[in-house]
XYZ file of C-alpha atoms in Angstrom:
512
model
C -14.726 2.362 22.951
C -15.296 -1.290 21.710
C -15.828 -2.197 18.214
C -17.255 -5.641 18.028
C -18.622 -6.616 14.301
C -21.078 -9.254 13.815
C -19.695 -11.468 11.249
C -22.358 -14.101 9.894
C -19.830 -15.774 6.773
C -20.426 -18.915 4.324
C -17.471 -18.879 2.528
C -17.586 -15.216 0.699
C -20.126 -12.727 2.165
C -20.992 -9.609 2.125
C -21.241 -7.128 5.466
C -22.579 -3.989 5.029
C -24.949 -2.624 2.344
C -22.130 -0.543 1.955
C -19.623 -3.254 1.323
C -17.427 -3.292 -2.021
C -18.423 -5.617 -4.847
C -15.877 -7.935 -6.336
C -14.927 -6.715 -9.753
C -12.174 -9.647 -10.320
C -10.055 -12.480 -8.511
C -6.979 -13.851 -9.756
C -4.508 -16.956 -8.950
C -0.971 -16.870 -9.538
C 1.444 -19.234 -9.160
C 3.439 -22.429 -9.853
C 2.950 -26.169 -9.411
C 4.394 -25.825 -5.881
C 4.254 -22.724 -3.555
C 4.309 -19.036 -4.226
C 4.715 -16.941 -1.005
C 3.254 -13.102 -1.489
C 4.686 -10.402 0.684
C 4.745 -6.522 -0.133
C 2.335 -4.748 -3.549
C 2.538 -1.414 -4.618
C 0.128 0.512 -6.656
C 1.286 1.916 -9.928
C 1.364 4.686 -11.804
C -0.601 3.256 -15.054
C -3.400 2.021 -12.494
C -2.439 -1.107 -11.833
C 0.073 -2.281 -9.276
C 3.229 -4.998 -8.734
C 3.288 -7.668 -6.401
C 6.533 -9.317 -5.005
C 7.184 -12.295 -3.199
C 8.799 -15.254 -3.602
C 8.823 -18.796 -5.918
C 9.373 -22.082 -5.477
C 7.915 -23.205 -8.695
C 9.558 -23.907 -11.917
C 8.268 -22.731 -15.180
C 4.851 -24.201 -14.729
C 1.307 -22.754 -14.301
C 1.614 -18.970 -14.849
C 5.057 -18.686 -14.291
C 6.994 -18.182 -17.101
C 10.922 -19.157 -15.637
C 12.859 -21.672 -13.797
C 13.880 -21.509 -10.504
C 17.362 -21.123 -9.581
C 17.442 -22.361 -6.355
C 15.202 -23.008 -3.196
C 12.926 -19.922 -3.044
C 13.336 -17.159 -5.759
C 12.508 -13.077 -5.805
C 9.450 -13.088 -7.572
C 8.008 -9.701 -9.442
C 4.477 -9.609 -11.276
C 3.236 -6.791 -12.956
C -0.740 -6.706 -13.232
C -2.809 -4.073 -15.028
C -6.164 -2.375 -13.977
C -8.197 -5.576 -15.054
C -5.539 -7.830 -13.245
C -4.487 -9.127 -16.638
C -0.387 -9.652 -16.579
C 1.689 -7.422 -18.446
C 5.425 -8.890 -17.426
C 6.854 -10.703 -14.717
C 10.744 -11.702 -13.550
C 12.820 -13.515 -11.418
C 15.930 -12.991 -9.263
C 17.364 -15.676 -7.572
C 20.523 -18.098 -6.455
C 21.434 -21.742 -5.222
C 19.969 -20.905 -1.752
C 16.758 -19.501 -0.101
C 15.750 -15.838 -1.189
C 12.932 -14.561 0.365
C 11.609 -10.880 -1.131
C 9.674 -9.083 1.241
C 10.187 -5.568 0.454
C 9.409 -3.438 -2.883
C 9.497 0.189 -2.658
C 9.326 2.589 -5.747
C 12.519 4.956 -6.182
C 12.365 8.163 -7.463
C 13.526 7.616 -10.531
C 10.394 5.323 -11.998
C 12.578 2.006 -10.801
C 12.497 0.153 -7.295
C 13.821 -1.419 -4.834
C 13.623 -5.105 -3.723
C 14.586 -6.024 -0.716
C 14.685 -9.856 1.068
C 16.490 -12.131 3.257
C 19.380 -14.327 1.274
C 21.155 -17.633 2.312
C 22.304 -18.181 -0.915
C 26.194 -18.069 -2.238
C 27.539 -16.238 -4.829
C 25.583 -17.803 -8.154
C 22.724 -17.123 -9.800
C 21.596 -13.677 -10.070
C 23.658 -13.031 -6.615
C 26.957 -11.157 -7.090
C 28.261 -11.050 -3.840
C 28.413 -14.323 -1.107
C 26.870 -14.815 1.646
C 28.200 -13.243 5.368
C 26.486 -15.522 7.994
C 23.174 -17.782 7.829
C 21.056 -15.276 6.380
C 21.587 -11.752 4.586
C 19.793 -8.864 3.660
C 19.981 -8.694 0.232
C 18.576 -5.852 -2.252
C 18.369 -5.619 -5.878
C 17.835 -2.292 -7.617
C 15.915 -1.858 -10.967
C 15.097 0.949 -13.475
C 12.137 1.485 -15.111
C 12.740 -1.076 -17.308
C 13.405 -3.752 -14.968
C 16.746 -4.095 -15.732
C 19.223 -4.646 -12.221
C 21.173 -1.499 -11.825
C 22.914 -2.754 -8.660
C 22.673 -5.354 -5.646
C 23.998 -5.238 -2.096
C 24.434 -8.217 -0.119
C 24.079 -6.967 3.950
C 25.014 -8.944 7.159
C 26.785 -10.135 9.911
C 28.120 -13.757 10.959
C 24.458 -15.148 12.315
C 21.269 -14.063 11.161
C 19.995 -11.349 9.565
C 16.430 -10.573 8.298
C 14.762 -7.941 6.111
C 11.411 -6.695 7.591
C 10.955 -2.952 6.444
C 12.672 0.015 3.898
C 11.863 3.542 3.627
C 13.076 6.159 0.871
C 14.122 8.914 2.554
C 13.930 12.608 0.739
C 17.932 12.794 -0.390
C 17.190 9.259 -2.411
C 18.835 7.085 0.030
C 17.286 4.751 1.815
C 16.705 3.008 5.705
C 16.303 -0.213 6.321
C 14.660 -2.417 9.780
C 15.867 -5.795 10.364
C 16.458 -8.038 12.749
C 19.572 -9.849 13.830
C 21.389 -12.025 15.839
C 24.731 -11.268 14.579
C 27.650 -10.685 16.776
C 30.378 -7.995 15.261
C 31.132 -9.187 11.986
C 30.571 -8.388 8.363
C 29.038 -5.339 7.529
C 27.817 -5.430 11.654
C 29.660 -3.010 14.130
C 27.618 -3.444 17.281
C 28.032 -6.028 19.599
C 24.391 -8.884 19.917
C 22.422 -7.790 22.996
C 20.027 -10.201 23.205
C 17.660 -12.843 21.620
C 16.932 -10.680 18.438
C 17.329 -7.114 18.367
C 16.606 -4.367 15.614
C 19.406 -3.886 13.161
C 19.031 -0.186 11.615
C 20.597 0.863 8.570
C 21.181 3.771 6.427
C 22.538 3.189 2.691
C 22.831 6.348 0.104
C 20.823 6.209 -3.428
C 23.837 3.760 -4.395
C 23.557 1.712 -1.896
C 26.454 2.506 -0.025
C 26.209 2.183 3.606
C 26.398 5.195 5.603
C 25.671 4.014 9.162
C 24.110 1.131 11.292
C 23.178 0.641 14.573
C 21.787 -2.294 16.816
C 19.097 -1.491 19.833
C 17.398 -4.302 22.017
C 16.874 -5.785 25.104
C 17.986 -9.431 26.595
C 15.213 -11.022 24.610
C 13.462 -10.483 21.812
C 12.730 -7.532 20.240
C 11.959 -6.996 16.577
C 11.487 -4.105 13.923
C 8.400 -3.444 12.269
C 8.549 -0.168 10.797
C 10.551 3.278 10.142
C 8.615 6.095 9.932
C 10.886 9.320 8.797
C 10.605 12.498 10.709
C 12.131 16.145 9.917
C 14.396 15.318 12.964
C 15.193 11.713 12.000
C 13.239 8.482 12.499
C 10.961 6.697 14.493
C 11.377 2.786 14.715
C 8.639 0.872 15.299
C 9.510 -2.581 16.979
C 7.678 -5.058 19.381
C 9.634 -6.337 22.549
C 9.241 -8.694 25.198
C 12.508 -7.624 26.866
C 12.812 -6.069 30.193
C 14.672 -3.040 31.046
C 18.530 -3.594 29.875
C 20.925 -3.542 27.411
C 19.780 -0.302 25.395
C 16.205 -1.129 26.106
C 15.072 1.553 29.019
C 11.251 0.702 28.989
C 9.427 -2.081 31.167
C 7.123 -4.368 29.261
C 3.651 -4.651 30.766
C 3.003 -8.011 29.399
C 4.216 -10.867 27.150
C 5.154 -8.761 23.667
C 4.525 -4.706 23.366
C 4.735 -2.355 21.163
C 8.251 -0.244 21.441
C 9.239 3.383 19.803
C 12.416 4.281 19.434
C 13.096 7.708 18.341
C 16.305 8.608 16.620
C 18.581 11.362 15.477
C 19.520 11.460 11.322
C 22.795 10.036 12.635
C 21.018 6.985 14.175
C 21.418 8.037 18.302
C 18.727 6.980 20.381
C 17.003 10.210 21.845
C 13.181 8.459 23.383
C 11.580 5.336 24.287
C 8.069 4.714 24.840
C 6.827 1.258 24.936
C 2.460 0.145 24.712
C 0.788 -2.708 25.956
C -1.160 -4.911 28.172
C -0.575 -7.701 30.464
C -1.111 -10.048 27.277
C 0.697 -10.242 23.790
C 0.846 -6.817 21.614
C 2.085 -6.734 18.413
C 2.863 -3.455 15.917
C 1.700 -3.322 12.245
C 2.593 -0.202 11.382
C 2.628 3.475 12.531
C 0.995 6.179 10.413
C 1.996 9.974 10.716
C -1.630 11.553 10.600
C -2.436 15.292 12.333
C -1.781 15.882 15.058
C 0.504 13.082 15.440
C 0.865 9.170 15.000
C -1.816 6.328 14.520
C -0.207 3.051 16.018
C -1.943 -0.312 14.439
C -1.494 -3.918 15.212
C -2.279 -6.927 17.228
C -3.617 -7.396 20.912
C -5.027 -10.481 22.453
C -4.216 -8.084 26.433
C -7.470 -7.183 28.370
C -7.752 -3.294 29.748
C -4.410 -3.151 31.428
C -0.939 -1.666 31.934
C -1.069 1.173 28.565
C -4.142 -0.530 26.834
C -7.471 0.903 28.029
C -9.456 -1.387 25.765
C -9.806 -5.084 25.865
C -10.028 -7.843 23.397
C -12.726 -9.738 22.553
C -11.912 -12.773 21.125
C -7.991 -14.097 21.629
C -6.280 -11.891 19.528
C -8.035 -8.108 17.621
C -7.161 -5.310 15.683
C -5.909 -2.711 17.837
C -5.023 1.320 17.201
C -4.030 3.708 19.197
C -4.168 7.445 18.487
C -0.618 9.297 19.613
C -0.107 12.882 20.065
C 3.060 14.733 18.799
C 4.635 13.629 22.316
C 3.573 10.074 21.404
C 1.320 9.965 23.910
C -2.160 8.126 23.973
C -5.322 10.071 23.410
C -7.867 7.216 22.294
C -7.847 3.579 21.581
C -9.855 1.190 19.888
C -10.212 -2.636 19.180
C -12.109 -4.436 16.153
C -12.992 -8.337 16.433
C -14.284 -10.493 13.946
C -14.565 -13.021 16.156
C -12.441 -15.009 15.733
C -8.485 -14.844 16.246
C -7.769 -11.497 13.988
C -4.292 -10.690 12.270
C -3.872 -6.910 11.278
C -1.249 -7.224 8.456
C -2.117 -4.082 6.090
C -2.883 -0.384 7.327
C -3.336 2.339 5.069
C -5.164 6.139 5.298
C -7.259 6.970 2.100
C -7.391 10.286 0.472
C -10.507 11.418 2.815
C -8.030 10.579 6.232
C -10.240 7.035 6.256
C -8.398 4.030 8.072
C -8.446 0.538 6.056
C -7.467 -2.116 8.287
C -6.837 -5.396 6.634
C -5.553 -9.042 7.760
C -6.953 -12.446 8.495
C -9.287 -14.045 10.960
C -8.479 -17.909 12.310
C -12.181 -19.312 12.380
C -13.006 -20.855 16.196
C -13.996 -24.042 14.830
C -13.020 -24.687 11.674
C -9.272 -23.152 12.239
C -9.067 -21.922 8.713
C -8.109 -18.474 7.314
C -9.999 -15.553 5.686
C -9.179 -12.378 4.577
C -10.796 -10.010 6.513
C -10.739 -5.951 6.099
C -13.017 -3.260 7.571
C -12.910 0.870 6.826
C -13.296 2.827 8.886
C -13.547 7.073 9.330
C -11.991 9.214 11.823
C -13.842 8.588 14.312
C -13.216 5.000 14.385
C -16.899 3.920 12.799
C -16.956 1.617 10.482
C -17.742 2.524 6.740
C -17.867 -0.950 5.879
C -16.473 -4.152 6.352
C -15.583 -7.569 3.942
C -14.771 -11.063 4.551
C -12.867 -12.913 1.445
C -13.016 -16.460 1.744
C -12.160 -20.116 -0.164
C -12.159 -23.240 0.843
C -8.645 -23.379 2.126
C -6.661 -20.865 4.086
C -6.521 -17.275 2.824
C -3.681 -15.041 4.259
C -3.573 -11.614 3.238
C -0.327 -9.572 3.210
C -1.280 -6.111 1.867
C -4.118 -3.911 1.057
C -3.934 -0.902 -1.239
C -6.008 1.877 -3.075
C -5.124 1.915 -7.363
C -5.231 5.259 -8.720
C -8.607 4.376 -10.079
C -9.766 4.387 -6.333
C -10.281 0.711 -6.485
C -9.333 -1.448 -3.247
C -6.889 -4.285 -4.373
C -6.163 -7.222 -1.615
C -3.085 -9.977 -1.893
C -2.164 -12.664 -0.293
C -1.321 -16.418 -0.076
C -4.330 -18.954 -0.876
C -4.305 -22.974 -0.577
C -7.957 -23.156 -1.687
C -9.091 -24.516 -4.648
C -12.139 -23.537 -6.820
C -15.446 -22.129 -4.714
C -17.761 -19.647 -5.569
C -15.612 -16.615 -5.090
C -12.464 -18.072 -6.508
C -12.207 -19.864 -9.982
C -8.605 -21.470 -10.075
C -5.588 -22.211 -8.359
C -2.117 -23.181 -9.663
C 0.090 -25.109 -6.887
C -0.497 -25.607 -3.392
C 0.198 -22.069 -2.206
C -0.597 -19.337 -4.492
C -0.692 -15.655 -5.337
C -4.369 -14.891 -4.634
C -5.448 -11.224 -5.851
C -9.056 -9.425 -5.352
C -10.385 -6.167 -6.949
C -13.468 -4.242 -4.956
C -15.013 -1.607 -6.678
C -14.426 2.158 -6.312
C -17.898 4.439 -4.830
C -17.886 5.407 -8.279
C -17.881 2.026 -9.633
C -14.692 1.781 -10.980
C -15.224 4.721 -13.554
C -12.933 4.678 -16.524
C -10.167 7.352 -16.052
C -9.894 10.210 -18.814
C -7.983 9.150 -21.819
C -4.930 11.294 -21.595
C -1.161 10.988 -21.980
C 1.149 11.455 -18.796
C 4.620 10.379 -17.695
C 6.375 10.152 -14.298
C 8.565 11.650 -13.079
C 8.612 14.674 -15.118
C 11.072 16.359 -15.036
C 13.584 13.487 -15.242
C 17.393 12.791 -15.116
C 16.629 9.429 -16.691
C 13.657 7.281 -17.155
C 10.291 8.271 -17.286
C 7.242 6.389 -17.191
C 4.394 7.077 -20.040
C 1.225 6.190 -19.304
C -1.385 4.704 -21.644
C -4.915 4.471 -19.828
C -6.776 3.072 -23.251
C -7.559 -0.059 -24.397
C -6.175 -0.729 -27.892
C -5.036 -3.254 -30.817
C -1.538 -1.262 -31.697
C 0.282 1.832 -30.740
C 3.754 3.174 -31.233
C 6.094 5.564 -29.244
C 7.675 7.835 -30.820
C 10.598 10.203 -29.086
C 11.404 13.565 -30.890
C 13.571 16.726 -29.832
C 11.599 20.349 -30.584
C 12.686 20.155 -33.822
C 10.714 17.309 -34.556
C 13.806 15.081 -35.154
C 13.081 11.542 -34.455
C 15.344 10.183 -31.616
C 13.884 6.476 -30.939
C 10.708 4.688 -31.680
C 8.893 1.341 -29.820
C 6.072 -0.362 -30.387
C 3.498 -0.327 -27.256
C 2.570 -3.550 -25.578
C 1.149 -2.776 -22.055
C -0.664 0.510 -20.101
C 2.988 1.858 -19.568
C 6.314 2.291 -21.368
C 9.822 3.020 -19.770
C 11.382 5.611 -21.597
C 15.044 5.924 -21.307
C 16.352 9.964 -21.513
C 19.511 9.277 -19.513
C 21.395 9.397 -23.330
C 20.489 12.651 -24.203
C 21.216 16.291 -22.850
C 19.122 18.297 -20.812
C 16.229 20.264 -22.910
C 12.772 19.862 -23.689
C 11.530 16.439 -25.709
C 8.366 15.305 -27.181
C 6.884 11.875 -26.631
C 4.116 11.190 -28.565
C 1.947 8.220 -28.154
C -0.049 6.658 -31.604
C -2.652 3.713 -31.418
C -5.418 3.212 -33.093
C -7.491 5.021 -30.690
C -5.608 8.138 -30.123
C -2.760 9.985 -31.342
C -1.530 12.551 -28.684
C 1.801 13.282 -27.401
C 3.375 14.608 -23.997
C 6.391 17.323 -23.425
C 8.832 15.887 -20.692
C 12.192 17.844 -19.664
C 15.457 16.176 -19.013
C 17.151 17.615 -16.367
């Protein structure tokens, strides 16, 4: 079944009557470049972007740089106003592309390193690049860092929390045996697997690939281990035991908890195929990405124009049941996938215009039957690259990306020449203002939680208290969300209560 949408744009335009309506924009950044990569939505209702800087303290950014490129962190509220920001960095090049939250109200980063030991970097470098990932509490504080790699190159794509705390991590390498590498280089690139405890201790690795190139995209965990999403355009060989039916597919590995190889299964046409992501949904997997391949080899749909969206609905034996492509006409990205509450697919990327060769954000939503609920194109006059699409807790639809343009009608500003560009759409509900109430996560906790503080207001105060009403600690409130730090006290039963001049109402939260 084809999709094809009719996409009549000047500069920012609306699709569908039952398109989203821009509630705010926002441009972050530097006097040079600013290189978004990975958001996650928030507890408080806003969300944190990462990337990385190249700027000094200039425009909105409020530090130096310490080398090259810098991990960059920005914390935005519901109304995309800033609430904190920071920097990690070295001599070298570090590139964050990951941020995942841990369950213990902190996060990981995770990014690709060629810097030496200086800086914020504790540990030198193994080979040309590293994996390298920082971990933070609640308060943003570093808690630890692990430098990862072998003799060539290594590169971050993907990391997953996995239920016992720990953690695994895709990337892609070139490195022969060395360093923190125990498997011999099969190829061009292959996939470089690893599994690290909540510490970050490594636990296992493994390499899988081809003679060419094949690279990780995603982990998705199972009950029985992992599947690893990669895309390939290796032949059968090496550990690879699936043909390609084309330039690039799509490849599944599945894998024990211990990291052995049990299945392959590779998609694709005669063309280029490229994975986004894979989604467990019922009744098995949704596969997303890229396809410019006609109706051939795996791919019973064709595209329209050079490159689509393309999904592919797998059963539980990760076979095909029903595909479908989506063209904006132009030459489409997929870059974002995520299923809403109601089981609803947003697909989100960018579009290369025909003629004019410049970028848009483009996004569409669609329901389970693959119709579309509606569709957006978000536009300036320079090139717009979206990275990542999410859904705030206030059911609004928050895009990010990378943005040379400078003022047009949609956007008001720009900093540098490549900048953090954010957009709000509206919730059905219009972006209804969430119950005033009090609530912290995690709860129960063996250390921080988070309290949240959905109100506007002029001044607050937290106060911490045992059940007998003793005072333990006291801080004045600044943004939608305080970091409270338990870790100090025993286990029991505590009282936070929050104070403004709006509300005064207070929480119970139990240290484990």
């Amino acid at each position: 079944m084809k999709k094809t949408l009719l996409c009549l744009f000047t500069g920012f335009a609306l699709l569908s009557a039952h398109a989203q309506k821009v509630v705010w924009e926002k441009t972050l950044g530097g006097k040079h470049s600013e290189y978004l990569f990975d958001m996650v939505p928030t507890v408080d209702y806003g969300f944190l972007l990462a990337g990385s800087s190249f700027s000094d303290k200039t425009g909105s950014k409020t530090s130096d740089g310490q080398g090259n490129l810098d991990y960059w962190l920005w914390k935005m509220d519901k109304d995309g106003e800033e609430e904190w920001q920071k920097s990690f960095g070295a001599s070298g090049m570090d590139l964050l592309q990951c941020l995942i939250p841990t369950g213990d109200a902190g996060y990981l980063l995770g990014g690709t390193s060629n810097s030496p030991k200086d800086g914020h970097k504790t540990e030198a470098s193994r080979g040309k690049n590293d994996l390298w990932l920082i971990k933070i509490n609640a308060a943003g504080a570093e808690e630890w860092q692990k430098t990862l790699g072998g003799s060539g190159d290594d590169r971050l794509v993907t990391i997953k929390r996995l239920s016992d705390g720990g953690y695994i991590i895709g990337a892609n390498t070139n490195s022969p045996v060395s360093g923190e590498k125990s498997q011999q280089h099969l190829g061009g690139l292959d996939l470089w697997i690893l599994r690290l405890d909540k510490k970050g201790k490594l636990l296992w690795e493994k390499t899988f690939g081809g003679i060419y190139n094949d690279e990780v995209k995603t982990i998705v965990p199972t009950k029985d281990g992992f599947i690893i999403g990669a895309q390939s355009n290796s032949p059968i060989g090496a550990n690879k035991a699936v043909d390609t039916n084309g330039g690039y597919d799509i490849w599944l590995l599945t894998l024990d908890h211990n990291g052995n190889l049990l299945q392959q299964h590779s998609y694709g046409g005669t063309a280029d195929d490229f994975l986004t992501d894979l989604l467990p949904v019922e009744n098995g997997y949704l596969l997303a990405g890229t396809s410019s391949s006609e109706s051939s080899g795996t791919k019973t749909v064709s595209a329209e124009t050079q490159n689509d969206f393309w999904t592919v609905q797998l059963d539980a034996k990760m076979q095909p049941t029903d595909q479908k492509t989506y063209d904006f006409k132009g030459d489409d990205v997929l870059t974002s996938v995520l299923l809403d509450s109601d089981q609803n697919l947003l697909l989100s990327g960018y579009t290369i215009h025909p003629k004019t060769h410049k970028k848009s954000y483009v996004s569409i939503h669609i329901n389970a039957q693959g119709e579309k609920i509606w569709e957006k194109e978000l536009s300036t006059d320079g090139d717009d690259l979206l990275r990542k699409a999410i859904i705030t807790r206030d059911g609004g639809y928050v895009f990010a990306g990378n943005s040379t343009g400078k003022t047009s009608a949609l956007k008001k500003g720009y900093q540098g020449r490549n900048d953090y560009w954010i957009v709000k759409l509206n919730t059905k509900e219009k972006n209804k203002t969430p119950e005033i109430q009090i609530e912290a996560f995690p709860n129960p906790t063996e250390g921080f939680t988070n309290v949240v503080i959905n109100h506007e207001y002029e001044e607050g105060q937290m106060i911490l208290s045992d059940l007998s009403g003793k005072v333990l600690h006291t801080a004045p409130l600044q943004y939608d969300m305080i970091a409270v730090d338990l870790s100090a006290y025993p286990q029991g039963v505590y009282i936070i209560n929050i104070k403004t001049n709006v509300i005064n109402r207070s929480v119970k939260v139990i240290k484990k």
